[in-house]
Amino acid sequence: DAGVTQSPTHLIKTRGQQVTLRCSPKSGHDTVSWYQQALGQGPQFIFQYYEEEERQRGNFPDRFSGHQFPNYSSELNVNALLLGDSALYLCASSLSQLAGGLTDTQYFGPGTRLTVL
Amino acid sequence: DQQVKQNSPSLSVQEGRISILNCDYTNSMFDYFLWYKKYPAEGPTFLISISSIKDKNEDGRFTVFLNKSAKHLSLHIVPSQPGDSAVYFCAASAWSNYQLIWGAGTKLIIKP
C-alpha cells in the first residue's frame, strides 16, 4: 500500500516565478492538506481540499492556490515567488469525517524542498 | 502568537532511560492533540494522540499525558531506544476546525 507521495523532491526557482507541487494521497484517503515548514519551525497549515474544493484555508496569501482532482490527488501552486517562500512543503492525506472536525489521523509525504533564489 | 509551544529545542537522554517531551498550548478551544516524529528527509510520522476527554493515552512505549487546567501535555517514551532519535512535534486542533496547529519541535537525541 503506497503511502503519500509528493513530486518533485527538490525544486529551485527564482523570484517572481511560479511553481506547481504535486501530491498523491494514501490509498483510500479523500482529503488532502498542505503545509509549509520553514527551517527550525513546525509546519504551518496552508489549506485543505475535500471533494475537489478548498474546505479551509490558513493565513496564507492568494498567491498560494490549490486544486484537487477526482482521483483525490492534489496540486499546490505558488505564484510570484518570494525568497521567503523557500521551505519544505508537506502534503498530508486523511479520511474525512462527514460530521466535521479533524478526527482522522493525517499521514504525511516526504515533502518538496523549494528553494527560491 | 504561538498557540502551541515546545520550549525545549533539544533533549539528550541515555538509552534505556525515560524521555519526557513537553508541550504547552494557549487556545482553550483545542480538544485533540497529537505527537508526530520526524526523521531528516522524511515527512512527519504519527505517533500517538489524545482527546481532551482523557488525561492519558498509552501505546506501547509511548504515553501521552494531558493536563487541561495547565494547558500542558507531555510525551513519555520508556525505555528510550537509539531509533527514537528524531524531532518530535506536538500538534493540536479544535473540533470542526480542520487545521493542525504545530509546535516548533524538540530534537531528541538518545545516547548509547
XYZ file of N, CA, C and O in Angstrom, chain A:
468
model
N 0.856 -1.194 0.000
C 0.000 0.000 0.000
C 0.892 1.244 0.000
O 1.607 1.484 0.969
N 0.850 2.000 -1.098
C 1.690 3.187 -1.186
C 1.175 4.230 -0.214
O -0.024 4.426 -0.048
N 2.116 4.900 0.415
C 1.749 5.995 1.294
C 1.559 7.252 0.483
O 1.348 7.223 -0.734
N 1.682 8.383 1.139
C 1.547 9.670 0.465
C 2.824 9.934 -0.340
O 3.926 9.792 0.186
N 2.660 10.288 -1.598
C 3.815 10.595 -2.429
C 3.748 12.044 -2.896
O 2.649 12.586 -3.119
N 4.915 12.643 -3.035
C 4.994 14.035 -3.475
C 6.065 14.167 -4.557
O 7.073 13.463 -4.533
N 5.820 15.092 -5.477
C 6.835 15.373 -6.506
C 6.821 16.854 -6.845
O 5.774 17.508 -6.756
N 7.967 17.409 -7.217
C 9.287 16.768 -7.161
C 9.832 16.744 -5.737
O 9.202 17.274 -4.819
N 10.993 16.155 -5.561
C 11.625 16.101 -4.239
C 12.259 17.444 -3.904
O 12.142 17.925 -2.771
N 12.939 17.991 -4.883
C 13.589 19.289 -4.721
C 13.273 20.157 -5.925
O 13.050 19.647 -7.028
N 13.304 21.480 -5.685
C 12.992 22.414 -6.760
C 13.703 23.729 -6.470
O 13.681 24.209 -5.334
N 14.318 24.287 -7.501
C 14.952 25.597 -7.357
C 14.305 26.551 -8.353
O 14.226 26.249 -9.544
N 13.830 27.686 -7.848
C 13.180 28.690 -8.679
C 13.787 30.054 -8.350
O 14.479 30.224 -7.353
N 13.487 31.030 -9.201
C 13.911 32.398 -8.930
C 12.703 33.256 -8.579
O 11.556 32.894 -8.883
N 12.984 34.358 -7.925
C 11.903 35.261 -7.507
C 11.008 35.648 -8.683
O 11.490 35.910 -9.781
N 9.715 35.676 -8.437
C 8.759 36.062 -9.462
C 8.212 34.902 -10.277
O 7.168 35.041 -10.930
N 8.898 33.769 -10.222
C 8.423 32.621 -10.981
C 7.233 31.963 -10.286
O 6.848 32.327 -9.177
N 6.664 30.985 -10.976
C 5.533 30.239 -10.457
C 5.952 28.777 -10.316
O 6.822 28.293 -11.047
N 5.349 28.078 -9.332
C 5.711 26.686 -9.114
C 4.456 25.854 -8.848
O 3.466 26.359 -8.301
N 4.508 24.596 -9.273
C 3.424 23.646 -9.003
C 3.997 22.414 -8.340
O 4.930 21.804 -8.860
N 3.451 22.078 -7.187
C 3.855 20.890 -6.455
C 2.705 19.894 -6.480
O 1.536 20.291 -6.449
N 3.058 18.600 -6.491
C 2.029 17.571 -6.644
C 2.030 16.579 -5.487
O 3.076 16.310 -4.882
N 0.849 16.028 -5.235
C 0.676 15.109 -4.115
C -0.335 14.029 -4.479
O -1.415 14.326 -4.994
N 0.018 12.778 -4.182
C -0.927 11.677 -4.310
C -1.210 11.134 -2.925
O -0.272 10.752 -2.202
N -2.463 11.087 -2.513
C -2.772 10.670 -1.146
C -2.611 9.174 -0.945
O -2.516 8.403 -1.903
N -2.604 8.788 0.291
C -2.603 7.371 0.670
C -3.879 6.741 0.127
O -4.942 7.370 0.091
N -3.751 5.467 -0.281
C -4.890 4.752 -0.838
C -6.084 4.782 0.108
O -5.947 4.484 1.297
N -7.238 5.158 -0.416
C -8.456 5.196 0.396
C -8.735 6.546 1.041
O -9.827 6.756 1.573
N -7.767 7.435 1.002
C -7.959 8.762 1.611
C -8.555 9.734 0.599
O -8.229 9.697 -0.583
N -9.432 10.628 1.090
C -10.111 11.538 0.192
C -9.823 13.009 0.489
O -10.338 13.890 -0.191
N -9.016 13.265 1.492
C -8.757 14.634 1.932
C -7.267 14.910 1.889
O -6.471 14.073 2.328
N -6.912 16.076 1.357
C -5.501 16.450 1.265
C -5.292 17.814 1.913
O -6.041 18.757 1.642
N -4.281 17.894 2.755
C -3.898 19.158 3.390
C -2.482 19.496 2.981
O -1.648 18.597 2.804
N -2.214 20.784 2.858
C -0.866 21.246 2.517
C -0.321 22.099 3.662
O -1.047 22.912 4.251
N 0.967 21.914 3.936
C 1.647 22.650 4.994
C 2.961 23.203 4.459
O 3.601 22.595 3.605
N 3.367 24.328 5.021
C 4.682 24.896 4.734
C 5.523 24.797 6.005
O 5.069 25.210 7.079
N 6.719 24.249 5.889
C 7.594 24.164 7.051
C 8.895 24.898 6.776
O 9.719 24.441 5.982
N 9.067 26.025 7.449
C 10.315 26.776 7.354
C 11.342 26.128 8.274
O 10.987 25.396 9.209
N 12.600 26.418 8.026
C 13.676 25.816 8.801
C 13.542 26.146 10.290
O 13.361 27.301 10.658
N 13.582 25.113 11.124
C 13.540 25.318 12.563
C 12.158 25.587 13.128
O 12.018 25.909 14.316
N 11.135 25.454 12.291
C 9.766 25.702 12.751
C 8.885 24.490 12.492
O 9.249 23.576 11.764
N 7.725 24.502 13.111
C 6.752 23.465 12.828
C 6.006 23.781 11.545
O 6.035 24.911 11.048
N 5.323 22.793 10.990
C 4.533 23.026 9.772
C 3.429 24.059 9.998
O 2.833 24.108 11.068
N 3.180 24.885 8.987
C 2.098 25.867 9.016
C 1.045 25.459 7.995
O 1.365 25.213 6.828
N -0.192 25.410 8.431
C -1.307 24.968 7.582
C -1.570 25.976 6.472
O -1.775 27.168 6.738
N -1.579 25.477 5.210
C -1.884 26.353 4.078
C -3.366 26.242 3.737
O -4.096 27.226 3.761
N -3.805 25.039 3.384
C -5.227 24.785 3.134
C -5.481 23.293 3.081
O -4.563 22.479 3.050
N -6.782 22.965 3.058
C -7.222 21.581 2.965
C -8.250 21.453 1.844
O -9.134 22.306 1.708
N -8.125 20.366 1.079
C -9.054 20.095 -0.010
C -9.843 18.826 0.261
O -9.299 17.799 0.690
N -11.131 18.915 -0.010
C -12.038 17.774 0.124
C -13.110 17.910 -0.937
O -13.634 19.013 -1.152
N -13.415 16.834 -1.614
C -14.407 16.831 -2.699
C -14.099 17.934 -3.716
O -14.996 18.657 -4.165
N -12.825 18.053 -4.031
C -12.325 18.960 -5.069
C -12.522 20.438 -4.742
O -12.413 21.294 -5.623
N -12.781 20.726 -3.473
C -12.950 22.127 -3.076
C -12.062 22.450 -1.879
O -11.803 21.579 -1.036
N -11.681 23.694 -1.795
C -10.910 24.155 -0.643
C -11.855 24.265 0.544
O -12.782 25.075 0.555
N -11.614 23.455 1.560
C -12.528 23.394 2.698
C -12.147 24.384 3.795
O -12.992 24.911 4.493
N -10.835 24.576 3.932
C -10.377 25.537 4.941
C -9.023 26.070 4.518
O -8.246 25.354 3.872
N -8.743 27.307 4.893
C -7.506 27.955 4.495
C -6.838 28.551 5.711
O -7.497 29.104 6.593
N -5.532 28.435 5.760
C -4.751 29.077 6.813
C -4.412 30.502 6.419
O -4.948 31.057 5.456
N -3.493 31.098 7.147
C -3.149 32.500 6.945
C -2.076 32.648 5.870
O -0.941 33.055 6.147
N -2.439 32.330 4.656
C -1.523 32.452 3.528
C -2.168 33.322 2.447
O -3.386 33.290 2.255
N -1.337 34.103 1.716
C -1.901 34.996 0.685
C -2.458 34.232 -0.500
O -2.214 33.042 -0.670
N -3.184 34.968 -1.339
C -3.823 34.362 -2.509
C -2.824 33.839 -3.533
O -3.230 33.127 -4.468
N -1.548 34.192 -3.371
C -0.530 33.644 -4.282
C -0.470 32.120 -4.166
O 0.014 31.438 -5.062
N -0.935 31.631 -3.039
C -0.975 30.189 -2.809
C -2.375 29.683 -3.199
O -3.378 30.137 -2.641
N -2.405 28.774 -4.152
C -3.687 28.212 -4.570
C -3.520 26.716 -4.772
O -2.399 26.207 -4.836
N -4.636 26.038 -4.850
C -4.538 24.597 -4.980
C -5.646 24.030 -5.832
O -6.534 24.744 -6.308
N -5.560 22.728 -5.967
C -6.574 22.029 -6.744
C -6.592 20.580 -6.277
O -5.548 20.019 -5.918
N -7.784 19.990 -6.298
C -7.886 18.556 -6.047
C -8.608 17.919 -7.214
O -9.631 18.436 -7.678
N -8.096 16.809 -7.656
C -8.645 16.121 -8.818
C -9.612 15.021 -8.374
O -9.623 14.625 -7.207
N -10.419 14.506 -9.336
C -11.385 13.456 -8.969
C -10.748 12.221 -8.344
O -11.408 11.504 -7.584
N -9.483 11.944 -8.643
C -8.824 10.775 -8.033
C -8.204 11.139 -6.673
O -7.445 10.344 -6.121
N -8.539 12.316 -6.150
C -8.125 12.823 -4.837
C -6.708 13.376 -4.800
O -6.323 13.962 -3.787
N -5.931 13.216 -5.873
C -4.609 13.833 -5.880
C -4.755 15.343 -5.885
O -5.846 15.879 -6.154
N -3.661 16.024 -5.579
C -3.772 17.467 -5.386
C -2.533 18.183 -5.891
O -1.448 17.596 -5.989
N -2.708 19.440 -6.213
C -1.599 20.321 -6.581
C -1.617 21.567 -5.717
O -2.687 22.051 -5.325
N -0.420 22.051 -5.431
C -0.246 23.334 -4.761
C 0.473 24.253 -5.743
O 1.528 23.882 -6.271
N -0.093 25.410 -6.007
C 0.512 26.382 -6.895
C 0.900 27.626 -6.099
O 0.115 28.106 -5.268
N 2.098 28.112 -6.371
C 2.523 29.360 -5.751
C 2.973 30.303 -6.865
O 3.865 29.963 -7.651
N 2.345 31.468 -6.938
C 2.688 32.462 -7.945
C 3.596 33.541 -7.362
O 3.649 33.736 -6.152
N 4.282 34.245 -8.269
C 5.110 35.399 -7.862
C 5.978 35.056 -6.660
O 5.893 35.692 -5.598
N 6.804 34.044 -6.808
C 7.604 33.526 -5.694
C 8.461 34.612 -5.047
O 9.045 35.472 -5.728
N 8.517 34.530 -3.712
C 9.356 35.398 -2.905
C 10.444 34.563 -2.245
O 10.290 33.351 -2.076
N 11.520 35.232 -1.837
C 12.589 34.500 -1.140
C 12.045 33.774 0.081
O 12.467 32.662 0.394
N 11.092 34.397 0.750
C 10.507 33.829 1.965
C 9.656 32.595 1.732
O 9.232 31.942 2.690
N 9.397 32.261 0.472
C 8.638 31.043 0.173
C 9.521 29.806 0.218
O 9.022 28.676 0.112
N 10.825 29.998 0.354
C 11.736 28.865 0.458
C 11.401 28.076 1.718
O 11.411 28.616 2.826
N 11.087 26.797 1.541
C 10.642 25.978 2.668
C 10.448 24.549 2.191
O 10.565 24.254 1.003
N 10.120 23.692 3.155
C 9.688 22.329 2.849
C 8.168 22.342 2.783
O 7.511 22.798 3.714
N 7.608 21.875 1.694
C 6.157 21.838 1.529
C 5.683 20.406 1.715
O 6.083 19.502 0.979
N 4.830 20.225 2.707
C 4.348 18.904 3.082
C 2.889 18.730 2.679
O 2.073 19.630 2.861
N 2.611 17.562 2.172
C 1.244 17.183 1.860
C 0.837 16.095 2.848
O 1.629 15.209 3.162
N -0.380 16.169 3.335
C -0.896 15.150 4.247
C -2.254 14.691 3.756
O -3.063 15.497 3.288
N -2.509 13.397 3.856
C -3.821 12.902 3.471
C -4.529 12.277 4.666
O -3.896 11.849 5.631
N -5.839 12.274 4.600
C -6.654 11.693 5.668
C -7.996 11.294 5.090
O -8.304 11.590 3.933
N -8.768 10.604 5.932
C -10.113 10.203 5.526
C -11.079 11.134 6.230
O -11.096 11.205 7.462
N -11.845 11.848 5.464
C -12.697 12.863 6.042
C -13.843 12.260 6.836
O -14.366 11.213 6.494
N -14.210 12.947 7.898
C -15.363 12.568 8.695
C -16.494 13.517 8.327
O -16.385 14.715 8.495
N -17.595 12.981 7.845
C -18.667 13.825 7.341
C -19.267 14.730 8.401
O -19.829 15.756 8.133
N -19.124 14.309 9.677
C -19.701 15.120 10.762
C -18.899 16.369 11.014
O -19.290 17.208 11.791
N -17.755 16.463 10.363
C -16.932 17.654 10.560
C -15.930 17.452 11.672
O -16.042 16.592 12.505
N -14.918 18.242 11.669
C -13.900 18.125 12.696
C -12.780 17.199 12.276
O -12.970 16.296 11.488
N -11.622 17.463 12.813
C -10.454 16.670 12.450
C -10.397 15.461 13.358
O -9.907 15.530 14.472
N -10.937 14.335 12.905
C -10.943 13.155 13.756
C -10.063 12.060 13.221
O -9.792 11.097 13.905
N -9.614 12.184 11.991
C -8.776 11.144 11.420
C -7.328 11.608 11.344
O -7.048 12.768 11.098
N -6.427 10.673 11.547
C -5.002 10.979 11.534
C -4.558 11.412 10.156
O -4.980 10.850 9.148
N -3.724 12.424 10.106
C -3.139 12.873 8.855
C -1.809 12.161 8.631
O -0.974 12.088 9.534
N -1.644 11.620 7.437
C -0.423 10.932 7.056
C 0.338 11.812 6.067
O -0.242 12.288 5.088
N 1.619 11.960 6.307
C 2.412 12.919 5.543
C 3.311 12.257 4.503
O 3.824 11.154 4.700
N 3.506 12.993 3.411
C 4.505 12.616 2.434
C 5.864 13.136 2.862
O 5.986 13.839 3.873
N 6.906 12.834 2.070
C 8.264 13.246 2.437
C 8.530 14.724 2.203
O 9.517 15.260 2.714
N 7.651 15.385 1.457
C 7.809 16.816 1.235
C 8.551 17.166 -0.035
O 9.236 16.331 -0.641
N 8.373 18.414 -0.455
C 9.119 19.001 -1.565
C 9.905 20.178 -1.004
O 9.324 21.090 -0.406
N 11.209 20.142 -1.195
C 12.067 21.239 -0.731
C 12.138 22.277 -1.836
O 12.689 22.018 -2.898
N 11.563 23.458 -1.579
C 11.571 24.547 -2.557
C 12.594 25.592 -2.134
O 12.561 26.071 -0.995
N 13.483 25.926 -3.045
C 14.457 26.985 -2.815
C 14.195 28.090 -3.821
O 14.140 27.830 -5.035
N 14.020 29.315 -3.320
C 13.788 30.475 -4.187
C 15.019 31.376 -4.123
O 15.425 31.806 -3.038
N 15.629 31.600 -5.284
C 16.855 32.404 -5.341
C 16.568 33.815 -5.836
O 15.595 34.032 -6.581
